C-alpha atoms as one frame of an Amber mdcrd trajectory, in Angstrom:
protein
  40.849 130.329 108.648  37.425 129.616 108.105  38.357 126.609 105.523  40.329
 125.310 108.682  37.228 125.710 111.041  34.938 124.191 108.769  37.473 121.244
 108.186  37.126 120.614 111.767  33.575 120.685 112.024  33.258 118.487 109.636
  35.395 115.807 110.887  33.462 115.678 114.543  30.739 115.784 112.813  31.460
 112.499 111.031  30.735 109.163 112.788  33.792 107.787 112.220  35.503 110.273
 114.029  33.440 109.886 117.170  34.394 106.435 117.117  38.085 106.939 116.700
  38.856 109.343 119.077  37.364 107.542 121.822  39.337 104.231 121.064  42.287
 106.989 121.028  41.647 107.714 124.382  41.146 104.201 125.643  44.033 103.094
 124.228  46.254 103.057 127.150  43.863 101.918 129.383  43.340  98.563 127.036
  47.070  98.420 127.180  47.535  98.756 130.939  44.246  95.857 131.381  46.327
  93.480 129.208  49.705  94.496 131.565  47.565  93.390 134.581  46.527  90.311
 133.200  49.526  89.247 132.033  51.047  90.236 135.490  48.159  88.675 137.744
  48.916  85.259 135.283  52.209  85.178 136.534  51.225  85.257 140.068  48.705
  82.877 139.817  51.404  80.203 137.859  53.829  80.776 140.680  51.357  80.241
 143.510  50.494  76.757 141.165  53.422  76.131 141.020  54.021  76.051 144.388
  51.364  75.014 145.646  52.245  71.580 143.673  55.676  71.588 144.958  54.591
  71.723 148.775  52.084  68.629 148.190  54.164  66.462 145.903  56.920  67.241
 147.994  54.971  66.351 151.121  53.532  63.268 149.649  57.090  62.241 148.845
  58.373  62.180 151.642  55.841  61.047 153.882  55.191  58.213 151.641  59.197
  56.913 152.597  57.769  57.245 156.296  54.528  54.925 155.149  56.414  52.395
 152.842  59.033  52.017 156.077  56.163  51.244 158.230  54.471  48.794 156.343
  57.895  47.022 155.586  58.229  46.905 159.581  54.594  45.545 160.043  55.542
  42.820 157.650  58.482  41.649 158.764  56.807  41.621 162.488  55.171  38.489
 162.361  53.099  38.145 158.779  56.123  37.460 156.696  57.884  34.498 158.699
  54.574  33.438 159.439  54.009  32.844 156.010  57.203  30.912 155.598  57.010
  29.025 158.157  53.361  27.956 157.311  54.841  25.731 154.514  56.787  23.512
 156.571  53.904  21.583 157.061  55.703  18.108 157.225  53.865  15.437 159.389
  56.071  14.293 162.089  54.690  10.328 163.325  54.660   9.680 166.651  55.822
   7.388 169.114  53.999   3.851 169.612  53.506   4.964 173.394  52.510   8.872
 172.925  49.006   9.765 174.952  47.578  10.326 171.606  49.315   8.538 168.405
  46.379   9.721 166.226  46.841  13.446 166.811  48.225  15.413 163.954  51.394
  17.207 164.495  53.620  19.220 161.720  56.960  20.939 161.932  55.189  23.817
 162.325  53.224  22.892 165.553  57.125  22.154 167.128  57.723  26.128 166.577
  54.616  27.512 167.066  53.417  26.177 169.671  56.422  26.981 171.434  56.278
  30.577 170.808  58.731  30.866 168.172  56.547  32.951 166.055  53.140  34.277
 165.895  50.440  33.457 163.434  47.539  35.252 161.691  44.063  34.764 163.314
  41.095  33.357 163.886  42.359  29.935 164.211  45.331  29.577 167.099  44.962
  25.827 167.571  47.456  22.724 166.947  47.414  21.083 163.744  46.610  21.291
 160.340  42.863  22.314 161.233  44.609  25.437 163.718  47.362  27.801 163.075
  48.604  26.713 159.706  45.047  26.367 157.926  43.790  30.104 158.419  42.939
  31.687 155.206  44.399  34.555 153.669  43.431  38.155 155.443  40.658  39.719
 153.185  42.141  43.079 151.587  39.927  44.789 153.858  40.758  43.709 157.062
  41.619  46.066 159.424  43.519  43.613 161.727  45.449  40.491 160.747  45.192
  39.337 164.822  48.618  38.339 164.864  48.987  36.332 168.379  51.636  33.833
 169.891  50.131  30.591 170.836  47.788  30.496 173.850  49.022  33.566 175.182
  52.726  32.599 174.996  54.934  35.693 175.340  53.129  37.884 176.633  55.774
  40.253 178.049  56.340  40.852 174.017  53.398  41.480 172.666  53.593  44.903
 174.343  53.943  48.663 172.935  57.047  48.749 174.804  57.862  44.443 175.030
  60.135  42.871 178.110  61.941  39.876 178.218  60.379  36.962 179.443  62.924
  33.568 179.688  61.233  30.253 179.614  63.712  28.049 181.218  67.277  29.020
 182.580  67.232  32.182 181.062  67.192  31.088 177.453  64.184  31.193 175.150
  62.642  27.536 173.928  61.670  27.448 170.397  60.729  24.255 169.848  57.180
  22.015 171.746  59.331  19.643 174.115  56.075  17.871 174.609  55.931  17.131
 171.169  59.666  16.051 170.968  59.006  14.084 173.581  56.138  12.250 172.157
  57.063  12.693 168.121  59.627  11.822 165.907  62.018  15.176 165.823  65.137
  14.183 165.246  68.552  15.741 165.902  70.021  13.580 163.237  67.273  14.153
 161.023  64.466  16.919 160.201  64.983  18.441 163.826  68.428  19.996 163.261
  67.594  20.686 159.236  64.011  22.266 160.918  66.203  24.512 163.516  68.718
  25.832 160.918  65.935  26.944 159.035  64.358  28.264 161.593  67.480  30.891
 162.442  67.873  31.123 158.549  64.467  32.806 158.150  64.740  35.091 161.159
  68.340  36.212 160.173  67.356  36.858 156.827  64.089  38.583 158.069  66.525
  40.415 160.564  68.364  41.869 157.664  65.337  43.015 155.997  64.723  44.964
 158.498  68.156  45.731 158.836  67.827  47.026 154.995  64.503  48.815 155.146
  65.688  51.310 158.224  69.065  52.269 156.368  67.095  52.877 153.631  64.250
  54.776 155.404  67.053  57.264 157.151  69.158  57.360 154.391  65.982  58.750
 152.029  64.330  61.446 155.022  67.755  62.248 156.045  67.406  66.552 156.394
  64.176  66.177 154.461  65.913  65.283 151.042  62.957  63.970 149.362  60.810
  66.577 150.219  63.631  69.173 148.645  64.593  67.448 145.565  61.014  67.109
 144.430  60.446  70.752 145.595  63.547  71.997 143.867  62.291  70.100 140.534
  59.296  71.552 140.189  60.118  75.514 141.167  63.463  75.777 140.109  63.199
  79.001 141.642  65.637  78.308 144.526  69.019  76.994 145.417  68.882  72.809
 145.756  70.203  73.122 149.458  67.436  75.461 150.428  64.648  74.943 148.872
  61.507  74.352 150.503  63.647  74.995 154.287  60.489  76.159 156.577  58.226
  73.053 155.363  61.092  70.825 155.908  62.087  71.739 159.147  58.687  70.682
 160.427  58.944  67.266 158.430  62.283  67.075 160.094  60.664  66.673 163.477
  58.760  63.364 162.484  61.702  61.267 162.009  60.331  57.726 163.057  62.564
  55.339 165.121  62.377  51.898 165.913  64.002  49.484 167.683  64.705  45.708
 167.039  63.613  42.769 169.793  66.451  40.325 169.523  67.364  37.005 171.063
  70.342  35.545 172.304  70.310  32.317 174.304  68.310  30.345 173.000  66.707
  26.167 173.709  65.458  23.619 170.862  64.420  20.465 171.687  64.927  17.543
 169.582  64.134  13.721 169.632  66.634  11.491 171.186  66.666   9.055 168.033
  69.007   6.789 166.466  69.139   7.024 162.602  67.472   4.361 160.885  65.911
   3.060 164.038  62.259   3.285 165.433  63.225   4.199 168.952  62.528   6.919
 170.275  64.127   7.882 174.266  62.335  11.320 174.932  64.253  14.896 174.207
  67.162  16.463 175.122  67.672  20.029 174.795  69.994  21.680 172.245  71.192
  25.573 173.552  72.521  27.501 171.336  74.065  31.102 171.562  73.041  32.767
 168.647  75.827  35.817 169.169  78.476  33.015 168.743  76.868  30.758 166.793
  75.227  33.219 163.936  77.730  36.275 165.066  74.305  38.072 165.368  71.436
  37.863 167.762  68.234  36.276 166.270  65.466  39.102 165.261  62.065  38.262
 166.360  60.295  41.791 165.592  61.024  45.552 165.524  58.631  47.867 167.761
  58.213  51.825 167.804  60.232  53.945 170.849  57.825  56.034 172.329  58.952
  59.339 171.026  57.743  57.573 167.349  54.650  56.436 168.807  53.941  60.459
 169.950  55.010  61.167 166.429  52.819  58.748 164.743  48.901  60.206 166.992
  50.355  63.712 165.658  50.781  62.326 162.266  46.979  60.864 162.309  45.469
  64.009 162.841  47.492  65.818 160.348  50.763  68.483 159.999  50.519  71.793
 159.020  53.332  72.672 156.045  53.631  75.997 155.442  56.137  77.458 152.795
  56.633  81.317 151.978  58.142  82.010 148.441  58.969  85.015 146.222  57.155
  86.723 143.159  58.511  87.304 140.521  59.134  91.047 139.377  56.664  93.036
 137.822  56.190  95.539 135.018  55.227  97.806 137.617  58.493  97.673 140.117
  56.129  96.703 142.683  58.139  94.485 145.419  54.966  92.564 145.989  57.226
  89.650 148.067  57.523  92.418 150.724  54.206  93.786 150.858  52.371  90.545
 150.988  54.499  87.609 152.571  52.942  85.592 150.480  53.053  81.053 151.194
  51.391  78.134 150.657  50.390  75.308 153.139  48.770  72.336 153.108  48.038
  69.728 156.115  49.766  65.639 155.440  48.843  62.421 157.595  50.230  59.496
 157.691  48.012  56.827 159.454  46.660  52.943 159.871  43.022  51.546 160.776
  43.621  51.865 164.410  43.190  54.412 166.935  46.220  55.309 168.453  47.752
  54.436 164.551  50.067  52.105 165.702  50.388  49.171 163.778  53.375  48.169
 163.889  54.023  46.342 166.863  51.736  44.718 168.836  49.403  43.030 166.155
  50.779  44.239 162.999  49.245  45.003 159.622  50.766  46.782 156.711  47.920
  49.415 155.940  49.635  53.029 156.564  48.894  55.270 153.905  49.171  58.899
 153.157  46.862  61.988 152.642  47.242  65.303 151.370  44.764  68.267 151.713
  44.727  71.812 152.094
């Protein structure tokens, strides 16, 4: 017995012990630190994880709302405009016009009739006006788009009205200039008109393109879930991501096309070959029968977009609950703590009231993210 006592002694006694019983001891409490480190690491990953979803998700979609807008501020104006600009052909004029020496293209007959509008500064006639202003600089903030000498002014409105010229039909071609200039119905005038409707019907179905493709992508938020799906995996396809994307569903932008129908080209009154020249005559055309389509001019926002689109400057608020995953601990942490992510997504242009789509159009929406 007192061998066994002694034994004992001895051993507390000796420094090794005193440092192996305590790491004894704290054995278990090492072992629980590295459980809650190990557990708190998941948590943290999942909140990452979807955290990331919710703002590439967002960015997604929002940037299908952006690209749409910016294809609609294109087609409104800068895109024929640009076409058109090349059809710079000098027409000559008549010996007996007021002013044989002035310059006059193919383009003046159109624009200055208020068949399209033109980028700023320059709105005059000739090759020193309209067709001779440079390219925007990247960081313009507004290309001034305008019709020539405040031609159509009931459309170049937020919400645009028709306006005839004569007989209820639009004229889209100078009969001042036909009158004066060689524009020939059996020459460059009817080749000039046909492509005229050729751009606008092919700019038309642009358009046309971009909004099936817009509503086909946003349809029930379907970016927004696919990209959330792909980077959780941690929910079914259908349902992933639903309480963000029920808000994004609300910001479905619509627009609505400004079309023409009757329509009035002047044209020279010429005889092939000859030098004559007997004024203008008028040409009307139906574009419904004649192109089985009206003739697209320009797309504009309905208001409810335009409501949409102020919201959309000053930010959404996504917000997204998800589940933890189980613990070590059979703690149901999902139910004590509710937890979610959010984040706050814009969508906006250089202008106040972030409209730039129609009037004055310029392709600049872009997209922002924060928390």
């Amino acid at each position: 017995m007192y061998s066994l006592i002694h034994q004992i002694r001895i051993t507390v006694q000796n420094r090794r012990a005193q440092i192996l019983l305590p790491a004894v001891m704290l054995a278990p409490i090492f072992i629980l630190v590295v459980y809650l480190l190990f557990e708190m690491s998941k948590l943290s990953m999942t909140k990452i994880r979807q955290q990331f979803a919710l703002d590439s998700g967002a960015y997604s979609q929002m940037s299908s709302a952006s690209g749409y807008l910016n294809a609609l501020a294109q087609v409104n104006g800068p895109l024929p405009y640009r076409v058109m600009k090349t059809m710079n052909v000098p027409l000559p004029a008549k010996a007996t016009a007021p002013d044989p020496d002035r310059k006059v293209t193919v383009f003046d007959v159109f624009y200055t009739a208020g068949a399209f509008p033109a980028v700023g500064p320059n709105y005059g006639e000739g090759p020193e006006g309209a067709i001779a202003n440079p390219v925007p600089a990247p960081e313009a903030t507004s290309w001034g788009l305008q019709y020539f000498q405040g031609k159509r002014a009931g459309w170049n409105k937020e919400d645009p009205q028709e306006e005839f010229d004569e007989e209820e039909r639009y004229v889209l071609t100078n009969k001042d200039i036909a009158d004066n200039y060689f524009f020939g119905a059996s020459g460059i005038g009817l080749t000039t008109i046909k492509e005229y409707a050729t751009i606008f019907v092919r700019t038309g179905s642009i358009y046309a393109s971009q909004t099936y493709s817009y509503k086909d992508t946003i349809k029930n938020s379907r970016m927004f879930r696919e990209n959330y799906y792909l980077n959780t995996r941690d929910c079914r396809k259908a349902d992933c991501g639903k309480q963000a994307a029920a808000t994004l569903d609300r910001f479905e932008l619509e627009s609505t096309p400004f079309e023409i129908d009757k329509t009035r080209f002047y044209v020279t009154a010429d005889y092939k070959g000859s030098t004559m020249h007997s004024g203008s005559y008028p040409i009307d055309l139906d574009m419904s029968k004649a192109l089985n389509a009206k003739l697209f001019q320009f797309a504009y926002l309905t208001p409810s977009a335009r409501t949409k689109l102020r919201q959309l400057k000053r930010g959404i608020t996504l917000k997204q609950k998800y589940t933890l995953p189980e613990n070590r601990f059979n703690i149901n942490l999902t139910q004590r703590y509710n937890p979610y992510v959010q984040n706050s997504v814009s969508v906006s242009c250089p202008r106040n009231n972030n409209n730039c789509v129609w009037p004055n159009p310029i392709p600049k929406y872009s997209v922002k993210v924060g928390i």
